[in-house]
Amino acid sequence: MSRTFEENLALYAKLAVTEGVALAPGQELLVFAELTSAPLARLIAREAYRQGAKNVEVLYTDPDLTLARYEDGSDEAVEYAPQWLIDGVANAHRENAARLGILSSDPALLSSVVPERVATQSKAQGAARRIISEIITGFEINWSLIGAASPAWASRVFPNLPTDEAERRLWDAIFLTSRIHEADPVAAWRTHSENLEARVTMLDEMKLDALHFRGPGTDLRVGLADGHVWAGGRGRARNGILCSPNIPTEEVFCMPHRDRVDGVVSSTMPLSLRGQIIDGIQVEFVNGAAVNVRAKQGEEAFAKLIATDESANRLGEVALVPHSSKVGQSGVLFLNTLYDENAASHIAFGASYGENLSGYDTMSPEERVAKGANDSIVHVDWMIGSGQVDVDGVLRDGSVVPLMRAGEWV
Amino acid sequence: MSRTFEENLALYAKLAVTEGVALAPGQELLVFAELTSAPLARLIAREAYRQGAKNVEVLYTDPDLTLARYEDGSDEAVEYAPQWLIDGVANAHRENAARLGILSSDPALLSSVVPERVATQSKAQGAARRIISEIITGFEINWSLIGAASPAWASRVFPNLPTDEAERRLWDAIFLTSRIHEADPVAAWRTHSENLEARVTMLDEMKLDALHFRGPGTDLRVGLADGHVWAGGRGRARNGILCSPNIPTEEVFCMPHRDRVDGVVSSTMPLSLRGQIIDGIQVEFVNGAAVNVRAKQGEEAFAKLIATDESANRLGEVALVPHSSKVGQSGVLFLNTLYDENAASHIAFGASYGENLSGYDTMSPEERVAKGANDSIVHVDWMIGSGQVDVDGVLRDGSVVPLMRAGEWV
C-alpha cells in the first residue's frame, strides 16, 4: 500500500472522526491539539463538518506557554488553573459535545523545571479539571485520543536522526499502529475492535477473582473488583455512542479492587509523566496501597504523583496486552503512554473507570468504593509486561488458569 | 535606530503589556491570536508573567477552521456559535481578566463565501458574543488591540511583492505606526497618548452641539449626544486601570446622537469587513438613520451589516484624525480598521461607547438612548476623512468653529 503522506493523514483524520469519536450528525466536536498538529486538526474539522458536525472547536495548546509559566511565572501563576475555561468545556460536554485529543507533546518538555513547581501546577490543574475527569471516566460522552508526530516528540524518540527524518519515522509508526497502512483503515480498525471485544467476552465469562503477574522483579497479585467488567476495543458512552477511546489500542482492561493488591512489581518500560522521564520503577503493595516506591530515574516526580491525593497510591486499572501487538511489533519506544501501554501489560495508579464496574451508574460513591473502585484526580498507566512475564487468572475457588506465557496469550 | 526584527518584536510585546493592556500585577491576561502570531503571543506571555500575571491564556484562532465551517459545514453549523466558550471568557473578565487581541487576519478571507452564510454566522456570533461586547463597550476591564503581520494579510497589502518581503514591509509599517522605531517606544507612546488627551480636554471645553463634515461627496452634520464626552489616547477602565485600547491610535472620538445625523457622506478608503472588501460607500442619513446605502464593491455585505439589528443603521462613534498622522504618513493602506481608521476621520455604525457619555454607568438603558446613545451588536468604523475634507464644530448657538481644514487640525 503506497500512499503519499497527505493521503495517509486524510485517512487518519477520517478514522479519528468515524471510529475514534464516532461523531453523530449534528453533534459538536471539541479538538485539543498542539499548534504543530494544525494540519491534522484542520483535516479532522473538515471531515467532521462533512459528517454533519454542528460545530468543531479546536482548542490549540502551545508547549512554549506551558514552559513560560514555569520559567517566568510567579508562585501564584504556578498555583493557578483557569477554572473559567475548564467549566466552559464541561458545559459543552454537558450539552453532548464529543471530545478528541491529539497527543504530540515532548515527553521531556519539563525535564529542566523544578519538580516542586510541576507538582504544584499539576495538582492545581487536576483539582480544577476534576469536572472533566469525571465526565471522561464516567464515559458521559464519546471521546477519543490519537497521536500526531511533532518535531519535539520525534526528536526524543529518534535522538540520532535529523528532525525531519525523525518526524517521518514517527508518523510511519503512528500510521502502522493505527492500521492506516491497511487497504481500508476504517474496516481494518473495526475488525481489530471486534477481536478485542471477543477477548473481553471470554474474560468476563471466566469470572476471575484475581490476576497473578510473575516475571523478573515481579510477583504481584491484583484482586479484581466485585462485579468487575472487562473492557477493550470500543466502548459505549452514556450518550449511546459506540466509540474508540484510544487509537491505537491493543489492551483488554479491568478494575482492580482498591484494597486487594499485594506483592512486588517492576516496570518494564520507561514512561513520560508530566514532561519528565520515569524509568526503573519498583513498587511494593500491601492491601492495595503502594507502601514502598523506588525509581532509577524520576523517583521524586513519581513519588509526588502518587501522593497527589488519598487514593493516588492505589490502582484504578489493570490491563493485559500481548507482547506481539502492532505497537510491540513496531519496535518503537514512543515515550507516550497512548502507544507504549499497547506494547505491554500495565497497571495504573489512580482513578478507575465506571465502565469496568457493573451497575456503576446507579451506585453511590460509597457503594462504588465498597466494590473496589478507586477515586482520585490522577490516572497514570505504567508498563509491567514483557516477553518474560507470565499472567495467571485466579478463580474464586483458588484454582489457577494460565492466561499469558512469555508475554503472549495462552 | 537599527534593531533586529527580534529586538523590535520584543519591544512591541513589552509595549502591548505595559501600555496596551497596562497589566496589573496578579491580574490574568487573555490573549486572542491567530496561529501565525504564536511568536509574538509567546513574547507577550513571558513579558506578562515577568510583570506578575497570575495566568496568561492564549486562545489561538485558525482562519482555516473559519473557512472549513463555511465550505464544509451544514446550515446548522453556520447558524451556530459556541456560547459555552464565550460565557467562559466572560466569566474570566468578570473576575477581572484583562484582554489583548492580536489582529492579523486576511482582509479578504471570506471573499469567495456566499454572503448569506457570512451574514448568518456573523449574526449568530454577534448575538452569542453580546455579553463580551458589553464588557468591552462598558469598559469593564482593561483591554487592547494590536496588529501582527501574517503572510495572508501582508500579501493583500502588498500584492506585487513576494510573501516574505510583503511580511517584512507590513511589520515595518506596524512598528513605525506603533512608535517601536523610537529610542524608547514605551516613553514615546506615553507622550503621544498625553498629546491626544490634551486634544480631548480642548474639545470637551468647546461643548460642541454637532460636527459638520464637507468634502467631495460629503455634506454631513453629526449631532453629538447630550452629555457627550470626548475620548482618545488612554482610557480608564472601570477596574481602575488606565490602558490604551488601540495601538496604534491617532483619533479623538465622541458619541453621535443616534437621532441627529443628517446629510450625505462618502467613504474615502476601502475597508475589510467580515473577510470581504467594501469600497466606494455612499450613505444618506435622515434623523440619524441611514436611509440610502450604496457601495461600489461589497454593497450586499455592507447592507446586510446595517440590517443586523434595529439600531445597526445608526451611528455609535464619530472620530477626528489628522491626515498627517503616523498611519497616514506611512502611505500604507492596511485593509485593517485598527490601522486605517487612524489615517482619516471616520464614523461607525452600531454600538456607542459608554465612556463617551457622562454618567453612563448610573443610567438605565432608556436614559442612555434618550441622551443619544446607540445600542447594537455591531460596531463598524469606516473612513470619511481625507486631505480634501473640512470639519467644523457647531456650537449650541449655531455659531461655527473651524476644526480641520484639508484634513489637518486648524
PDB file of N, CA and C in Angstrom, chain A residues 26 28 30 35 38 41-42 45-46 49-50 53-55 57-60 62 64-65 67-69 71-74 76-77 80 82 84-85 88-89 91-92, chain B residues 26 28 30 35 38 41-42 45-46 49-50 53-55 57-60 62 64-65 67-69 71-74 76-77 80 82 84-85 88-89 91-92:
ATOM      1  N   GLY A  26     -24.896  16.279  13.605  1.00  0.00           N
ATOM      2  CA  GLY A  26     -25.451  17.326  14.453  1.00  0.00           C
ATOM      3  C   GLY A  26     -24.744  17.497  15.785  1.00  0.00           C
ATOM      4  N   GLU A  28     -21.581  18.383  18.371  1.00  0.00           N
ATOM      5  CA  GLU A  28     -20.437  19.297  18.433  1.00  0.00           C
ATOM      6  C   GLU A  28     -19.180  18.490  18.755  1.00  0.00           C
ATOM      7  N   LEU A  30     -15.157  18.873  20.177  1.00  0.00           N
ATOM      8  CA  LEU A  30     -14.029  19.650  20.704  1.00  0.00           C
ATOM      9  C   LEU A  30     -12.749  18.897  20.403  1.00  0.00           C
ATOM     10  N   LEU A  35      -0.110  23.334  18.579  1.00  0.00           N
ATOM     11  CA  LEU A  35      -0.002  24.145  17.358  1.00  0.00           C
ATOM     12  C   LEU A  35       0.575  23.346  16.187  1.00  0.00           C
ATOM     13  N   ALA A  38      -1.731  21.464  13.691  1.00  0.00           N
ATOM     14  CA  ALA A  38      -2.776  22.194  12.961  1.00  0.00           C
ATOM     15  C   ALA A  38      -3.164  21.511  11.642  1.00  0.00           C
ATOM     16  N   ALA A  41      -5.479  18.728  12.602  1.00  0.00           N
ATOM     17  CA  ALA A  41      -6.708  19.265  13.212  1.00  0.00           C
ATOM     18  C   ALA A  41      -7.633  19.826  12.139  1.00  0.00           C
ATOM     19  N   ARG A  42      -7.065  20.471  11.132  1.00  0.00           N
ATOM     20  CA  ARG A  42      -7.882  21.049  10.056  1.00  0.00           C
ATOM     21  C   ARG A  42      -8.561  19.957   9.229  1.00  0.00           C
ATOM     22  N   ALA A  45     -11.382  18.666  11.280  1.00  0.00           N
ATOM     23  CA  ALA A  45     -12.515  19.601  11.304  1.00  0.00           C
ATOM     24  C   ALA A  45     -13.328  19.477  10.022  1.00  0.00           C
ATOM     25  N   ARG A  46     -12.648  19.421   8.893  1.00  0.00           N
ATOM     26  CA  ARG A  46     -13.385  19.342   7.620  1.00  0.00           C
ATOM     27  C   ARG A  46     -14.127  18.007   7.503  1.00  0.00           C
ATOM     28  N   TYR A  49     -17.156  18.283   9.771  1.00  0.00           N
ATOM     29  CA  TYR A  49     -18.218  19.108   9.161  1.00  0.00           C
ATOM     30  C   TYR A  49     -18.909  18.326   8.047  1.00  0.00           C
ATOM     31  N   ARG A  50     -18.128  17.600   7.236  1.00  0.00           N
ATOM     32  CA  ARG A  50     -18.757  16.818   6.162  1.00  0.00           C
ATOM     33  C   ARG A  50     -19.677  15.744   6.735  1.00  0.00           C
ATOM     34  N   ALA A  53     -21.185  17.736  11.606  1.00  0.00           N
ATOM     35  CA  ALA A  53     -20.924  18.372  12.906  1.00  0.00           C
ATOM     36  C   ALA A  53     -21.625  19.720  12.986  1.00  0.00           C
ATOM     37  N   LYS A  54     -22.181  20.011  14.160  1.00  0.00           N
ATOM     38  CA  LYS A  54     -22.816  21.314  14.399  1.00  0.00           C
ATOM     39  C   LYS A  54     -21.740  22.380  14.576  1.00  0.00           C
ATOM     40  N   ASN A  55     -20.633  21.968  15.170  1.00  0.00           N
ATOM     41  CA  ASN A  55     -19.505  22.881  15.403  1.00  0.00           C
ATOM     42  C   ASN A  55     -18.263  22.051  15.667  1.00  0.00           C
ATOM     43  N   GLU A  57     -14.701  22.890  17.458  1.00  0.00           N
ATOM     44  CA  GLU A  57     -13.919  23.903  18.166  1.00  0.00           C
ATOM     45  C   GLU A  57     -12.563  23.280  18.470  1.00  0.00           C
ATOM     46  N   VAL A  58     -11.523  23.812  17.846  1.00  0.00           N
ATOM     47  CA  VAL A  58     -10.174  23.309  18.110  1.00  0.00           C
ATOM     48  C   VAL A  58      -9.545  24.209  19.161  1.00  0.00           C
ATOM     49  N   LEU A  59      -9.218  23.651  20.303  1.00  0.00           N
ATOM     50  CA  LEU A  59      -8.558  24.409  21.367  1.00  0.00           C
ATOM     51  C   LEU A  59      -7.075  24.093  21.277  1.00  0.00           C
ATOM     52  N   TYR A  60      -6.343  25.022  20.658  1.00  0.00           N
ATOM     53  CA  TYR A  60      -4.914  24.794  20.449  1.00  0.00           C
ATOM     54  C   TYR A  60      -4.133  25.038  21.727  1.00  0.00           C
ATOM     55  N   ASP A  62      -0.087  25.298  23.403  1.00  0.00           N
ATOM     56  CA  ASP A  62       1.233  25.732  22.970  1.00  0.00           C
ATOM     57  C   ASP A  62       2.234  25.391  24.069  1.00  0.00           C
ATOM     58  N   ASP A  64       5.196  26.078  24.524  1.00  0.00           N
ATOM     59  CA  ASP A  64       6.045  27.180  24.972  1.00  0.00           C
ATOM     60  C   ASP A  64       5.352  28.017  26.047  1.00  0.00           C
ATOM     61  N   LEU A  65       4.029  28.054  26.003  1.00  0.00           N
ATOM     62  CA  LEU A  65       3.294  28.793  27.036  1.00  0.00           C
ATOM     63  C   LEU A  65       3.311  28.025  28.355  1.00  0.00           C
ATOM     64  N   LEU A  67       5.843  26.177  29.301  1.00  0.00           N
ATOM     65  CA  LEU A  67       7.175  26.481  29.831  1.00  0.00           C
ATOM     66  C   LEU A  67       7.251  27.895  30.387  1.00  0.00           C
ATOM     67  N   ALA A  68       6.611  28.854  29.693  1.00  0.00           N
ATOM     68  CA  ALA A  68       6.669  30.258  30.118  1.00  0.00           C
ATOM     69  C   ALA A  68       6.158  30.409  31.551  1.00  0.00           C
ATOM     70  N   ARG A  69       5.074  29.685  31.871  1.00  0.00           N
ATOM     71  CA  ARG A  69       4.523  29.770  33.232  1.00  0.00           C
ATOM     72  C   ARG A  69       5.569  29.338  34.257  1.00  0.00           C
ATOM     73  N   GLU A  71       8.898  29.084  33.821  1.00  0.00           N
ATOM     74  CA  GLU A  71      10.183  29.798  33.763  1.00  0.00           C
ATOM     75  C   GLU A  71      10.068  31.264  34.179  1.00  0.00           C
ATOM     76  N   ASP A  72       8.931  31.896  33.861  1.00  0.00           N
ATOM     77  CA  ASP A  72       8.796  33.328  34.131  1.00  0.00           C
ATOM     78  C   ASP A  72       7.655  33.654  35.079  1.00  0.00           C
ATOM     79  N   GLY A  73       6.854  32.653  35.454  1.00  0.00           N
ATOM     80  CA  GLY A  73       5.667  32.926  36.264  1.00  0.00           C
ATOM     81  C   GLY A  73       5.972  32.963  37.758  1.00  0.00           C
ATOM     82  N   SER A  74       5.141  33.705  38.466  1.00  0.00           N
ATOM     83  CA  SER A  74       5.233  33.792  39.932  1.00  0.00           C
ATOM     84  C   SER A  74       4.739  32.484  40.555  1.00  0.00           C
ATOM     85  N   GLU A  76       2.232  32.346  42.395  1.00  0.00           N
ATOM     86  CA  GLU A  76       0.779  32.418  42.210  1.00  0.00           C
ATOM     87  C   GLU A  76       0.380  31.847  40.847  1.00  0.00           C
ATOM     88  N   ALA A  77       1.188  32.128  39.829  1.00  0.00           N
ATOM     89  CA  ALA A  77       0.889  31.624  38.479  1.00  0.00           C
ATOM     90  C   ALA A  77       0.983  30.097  38.443  1.00  0.00           C
ATOM     91  N   TYR A  80      -2.069  28.352  39.784  1.00  0.00           N
ATOM     92  CA  TYR A  80      -3.332  28.734  39.143  1.00  0.00           C
ATOM     93  C   TYR A  80      -3.742  27.784  38.020  1.00  0.00           C
ATOM     94  N   PRO A  82      -7.085  27.764  34.990  1.00  0.00           N
ATOM     95  CA  PRO A  82      -8.194  28.593  34.514  1.00  0.00           C
ATOM     96  C   PRO A  82      -9.544  27.876  34.608  1.00  0.00           C
ATOM     97  N   TRP A  84     -12.475  29.000  34.639  1.00  0.00           N
ATOM     98  CA  TRP A  84     -13.498  29.531  33.719  1.00  0.00           C
ATOM     99  C   TRP A  84     -13.466  28.788  32.386  1.00  0.00           C
ATOM    100  N   LEU A  85     -12.265  28.405  31.944  1.00  0.00           N
ATOM    101  CA  LEU A  85     -12.149  27.708  30.660  1.00  0.00           C
ATOM    102  C   LEU A  85     -12.568  26.245  30.811  1.00  0.00           C
ATOM    103  N   GLY A  88     -16.227  26.008  31.057  1.00  0.00           N
ATOM    104  CA  GLY A  88     -16.831  26.187  29.737  1.00  0.00           C
ATOM    105  C   GLY A  88     -16.807  24.891  28.944  1.00  0.00           C
ATOM    106  N   VAL A  89     -15.666  24.209  28.955  1.00  0.00           N
ATOM    107  CA  VAL A  89     -15.535  22.931  28.252  1.00  0.00           C
ATOM    108  C   VAL A  89     -16.499  21.898  28.848  1.00  0.00           C
ATOM    109  N   ASN A  91     -19.292  22.488  30.275  1.00  0.00           N
ATOM    110  CA  ASN A  91     -20.649  22.839  29.828  1.00  0.00           C
ATOM    111  C   ASN A  91     -20.912  22.344  28.405  1.00  0.00           C
ATOM    112  N   ALA A  92     -19.893  22.434  27.553  1.00  0.00           N
ATOM    113  CA  ALA A  92     -20.052  21.909  26.187  1.00  0.00           C
ATOM    114  C   ALA A  92     -20.332  20.404  26.241  1.00  0.00           C
TER     115      ALA A  92
ATOM    116  N   GLY B  26      -0.511  40.380  39.295  1.00  0.00           N
ATOM    117  CA  GLY B  26      -1.514  39.455  39.824  1.00  0.00           C
ATOM    118  C   GLY B  26      -2.756  39.338  38.956  1.00  0.00           C
ATOM    119  N   GLU B  28      -4.982  38.365  35.550  1.00  0.00           N
ATOM    120  CA  GLU B  28      -4.973  37.361  34.488  1.00  0.00           C
ATOM    121  C   GLU B  28      -5.062  38.080  33.144  1.00  0.00           C
ATOM    122  N   LEU B  30      -5.969  37.445  28.994  1.00  0.00           N
ATOM    123  CA  LEU B  30      -6.420  36.616  27.879  1.00  0.00           C
ATOM    124  C   LEU B  30      -5.886  37.225  26.591  1.00  0.00           C
ATOM    125  N   LEU B  35      -2.838  31.542  14.714  1.00  0.00           N
ATOM    126  CA  LEU B  35      -1.689  30.636  14.834  1.00  0.00           C
ATOM    127  C   LEU B  35      -0.394  31.292  14.368  1.00  0.00           C
ATOM    128  N   ALA B  38       1.941  33.177  16.835  1.00  0.00           N
ATOM    129  CA  ALA B  38       2.458  32.486  18.026  1.00  0.00           C
ATOM    130  C   ALA B  38       3.770  33.098  18.540  1.00  0.00           C
ATOM    131  N   ALA B  41       2.768  36.122  20.473  1.00  0.00           N
ATOM    132  CA  ALA B  41       1.959  35.757  21.639  1.00  0.00           C
ATOM    133  C   ALA B  41       2.847  35.205  22.755  1.00  0.00           C
ATOM    134  N   ARG B  42       3.865  34.433  22.366  1.00  0.00           N
ATOM    135  CA  ARG B  42       4.771  33.857  23.373  1.00  0.00           C
ATOM    136  C   ARG B  42       5.596  34.948  24.065  1.00  0.00           C
ATOM    137  N   ALA B  45       3.318  36.627  26.464  1.00  0.00           N
ATOM    138  CA  ALA B  45       3.058  35.800  27.647  1.00  0.00           C
ATOM    139  C   ALA B  45       4.227  35.900  28.629  1.00  0.00           C
ATOM    140  N   ARG B  46       5.446  35.810  28.108  1.00  0.00           N
ATOM    141  CA  ARG B  46       6.615  35.870  29.004  1.00  0.00           C
ATOM    142  C   ARG B  46       6.744  37.247  29.647  1.00  0.00           C
ATOM    143  N   TYR B  49       4.090  37.400  32.346  1.00  0.00           N
ATOM    144  CA  TYR B  49       4.477  36.637  33.540  1.00  0.00           C
ATOM    145  C   TYR B  49       5.555  37.383  34.326  1.00  0.00           C
ATOM    146  N   ARG B  50       6.516  37.970  33.604  1.00  0.00           N
ATOM    147  CA  ARG B  50       7.565  38.724  34.310  1.00  0.00           C
ATOM    148  C   ARG B  50       6.983  39.919  35.050  1.00  0.00           C
ATOM    149  N   ALA B  53       1.802  38.450  36.023  1.00  0.00           N
ATOM    150  CA  ALA B  53       0.497  37.891  35.641  1.00  0.00           C
ATOM    151  C   ALA B  53       0.206  36.623  36.440  1.00  0.00           C
ATOM    152  N   LYS B  54      -1.044  36.476  36.861  1.00  0.00           N
ATOM    153  CA  LYS B  54      -1.474  35.253  37.546  1.00  0.00           C
ATOM    154  C   LYS B  54      -1.605  34.121  36.540  1.00  0.00           C
ATOM    155  N   ASN B  55      -2.025  34.489  35.329  1.00  0.00           N
ATOM    156  CA  ASN B  55      -2.187  33.496  34.260  1.00  0.00           C
ATOM    157  C   ASN B  55      -2.206  34.221  32.930  1.00  0.00           C
ATOM    158  N   GLU B  57      -3.588  33.203  29.250  1.00  0.00           N
ATOM    159  CA  GLU B  57      -4.278  32.191  28.457  1.00  0.00           C
ATOM    160  C   GLU B  57      -4.342  32.714  27.029  1.00  0.00           C
ATOM    161  N   VAL B  58      -3.631  32.042  26.131  1.00  0.00           N
ATOM    162  CA  VAL B  58      -3.676  32.440  24.726  1.00  0.00           C
ATOM    163  C   VAL B  58      -4.721  31.569  24.029  1.00  0.00           C
ATOM    164  N   LEU B  59      -5.753  32.191  23.497  1.00  0.00           N
ATOM    165  CA  LEU B  59      -6.785  31.460  22.761  1.00  0.00           C
ATOM    166  C   LEU B  59      -6.475  31.641  21.281  1.00  0.00           C
ATOM    167  N   TYR B  60      -5.853  30.596  20.707  1.00  0.00           N
ATOM    168  CA  TYR B  60      -5.429  30.677  19.312  1.00  0.00           C
ATOM    169  C   TYR B  60      -6.620  30.468  18.384  1.00  0.00           C
ATOM    170  N   ASP B  62      -7.777  29.980  14.169  1.00  0.00           N
ATOM    171  CA  ASP B  62      -7.209  29.397  12.962  1.00  0.00           C
ATOM    172  C   ASP B  62      -8.138  29.723  11.795  1.00  0.00           C
ATOM    173  N   ASP B  64      -8.268  28.811   8.855  1.00  0.00           N
ATOM    174  CA  ASP B  64      -8.698  27.679   8.047  1.00  0.00           C
ATOM    175  C   ASP B  64      -9.927  26.998   8.644  1.00  0.00           C
ATOM    176  N   LEU B  65     -10.057  27.062   9.969  1.00  0.00           N
ATOM    177  CA  LEU B  65     -11.243  26.487  10.610  1.00  0.00           C
ATOM    178  C   LEU B  65     -12.471  27.353  10.350  1.00  0.00           C
ATOM    179  N   LEU B  67     -12.931  29.041   7.573  1.00  0.00           N
ATOM    180  CA  LEU B  67     -13.302  28.660   6.211  1.00  0.00           C
ATOM    181  C   LEU B  67     -13.967  27.290   6.176  1.00  0.00           C
ATOM    182  N   ALA B  68     -13.452  26.341   6.972  1.00  0.00           N
ATOM    183  CA  ALA B  68     -13.986  24.978   6.972  1.00  0.00           C
ATOM    184  C   ALA B  68     -15.479  24.987   7.294  1.00  0.00           C
ATOM    185  N   ARG B  69     -15.884  25.821   8.268  1.00  0.00           N
ATOM    186  CA  ARG B  69     -17.304  25.891   8.633  1.00  0.00           C
ATOM    187  C   ARG B  69     -18.143  26.303   7.423  1.00  0.00           C
ATOM    188  N   GLU B  71     -17.258  26.218   4.166  1.00  0.00           N
ATOM    189  CA  GLU B  71     -17.091  25.385   2.971  1.00  0.00           C
ATOM    190  C   GLU B  71     -17.646  23.974   3.148  1.00  0.00           C
ATOM    191  N   ASP B  72     -17.520  23.419   4.366  1.00  0.00           N
ATOM    192  CA  ASP B  72     -17.939  22.032   4.573  1.00  0.00           C
ATOM    193  C   ASP B  72     -19.060  21.887   5.596  1.00  0.00           C
ATOM    194  N   GLY B  73     -19.436  22.974   6.252  1.00  0.00           N
ATOM    195  CA  GLY B  73     -20.410  22.876   7.337  1.00  0.00           C
ATOM    196  C   GLY B  73     -21.854  22.933   6.840  1.00  0.00           C
ATOM    197  N   SER B  74     -22.740  22.326   7.619  1.00  0.00           N
ATOM    198  CA  SER B  74     -24.177  22.354   7.337  1.00  0.00           C
ATOM    199  C   SER B  74     -24.742  23.744   7.635  1.00  0.00           C
ATOM    200  N   GLU B  76     -26.864  24.245   9.844  1.00  0.00           N
ATOM    201  CA  GLU B  76     -26.878  24.286  11.306  1.00  0.00           C
ATOM    202  C   GLU B  76     -25.533  24.798  11.846  1.00  0.00           C
ATOM    203  N   ALA B  77     -24.446  24.367  11.219  1.00  0.00           N
ATOM    204  CA  ALA B  77     -23.109  24.794  11.652  1.00  0.00           C
ATOM    205  C   ALA B  77     -22.923  26.299  11.447  1.00  0.00           C
ATOM    206  N   TYR B  80     -24.488  28.399  14.136  1.00  0.00           N
ATOM    207  CA  TYR B  80     -24.054  28.089  15.498  1.00  0.00           C
ATOM    208  C   TYR B  80     -22.901  28.980  15.984  1.00  0.00           C
ATOM    209  N   PRO B  82     -20.358  29.058  19.688  1.00  0.00           N
ATOM    210  CA  PRO B  82     -20.092  28.297  20.929  1.00  0.00           C
ATOM    211  C   PRO B  82     -20.295  29.146  22.180  1.00  0.00           C
ATOM    212  N   TRP B  84     -20.823  28.300  25.163  1.00  0.00           N
ATOM    213  CA  TRP B  84     -20.096  27.788  26.337  1.00  0.00           C
ATOM    214  C   TRP B  84     -18.699  28.414  26.440  1.00  0.00           C
ATOM    215  N   LEU B  85     -18.064  28.659  25.285  1.00  0.00           N
ATOM    216  CA  LEU B  85     -16.723  29.240  25.287  1.00  0.00           C
ATOM    217  C   LEU B  85     -16.802  30.741  25.561  1.00  0.00           C
ATOM    218  N   GLY B  88     -17.500  31.314  29.128  1.00  0.00           N
ATOM    219  CA  GLY B  88     -16.284  31.087  29.917  1.00  0.00           C
ATOM    220  C   GLY B  88     -15.390  32.316  29.905  1.00  0.00           C
ATOM    221  N   VAL B  89     -15.192  32.884  28.724  1.00  0.00           N
ATOM    222  CA  VAL B  89     -14.363  34.087  28.590  1.00  0.00           C
ATOM    223  C   VAL B  89     -14.990  35.243  29.380  1.00  0.00           C
ATOM    224  N   ASN B  91     -16.824  35.012  31.992  1.00  0.00           N
ATOM    225  CA  ASN B  91     -16.587  34.757  33.416  1.00  0.00           C
ATOM    226  C   ASN B  91     -15.174  35.164  33.827  1.00  0.00           C
ATOM    227  N   ALA B  92     -14.202  34.923  32.957  1.00  0.00           N
ATOM    228  CA  ALA B  92     -12.825  35.353  33.253  1.00  0.00           C
ATOM    229  C   ALA B  92     -12.777  36.873  33.407  1.00  0.00           C
TER     230      ALA B  92
END
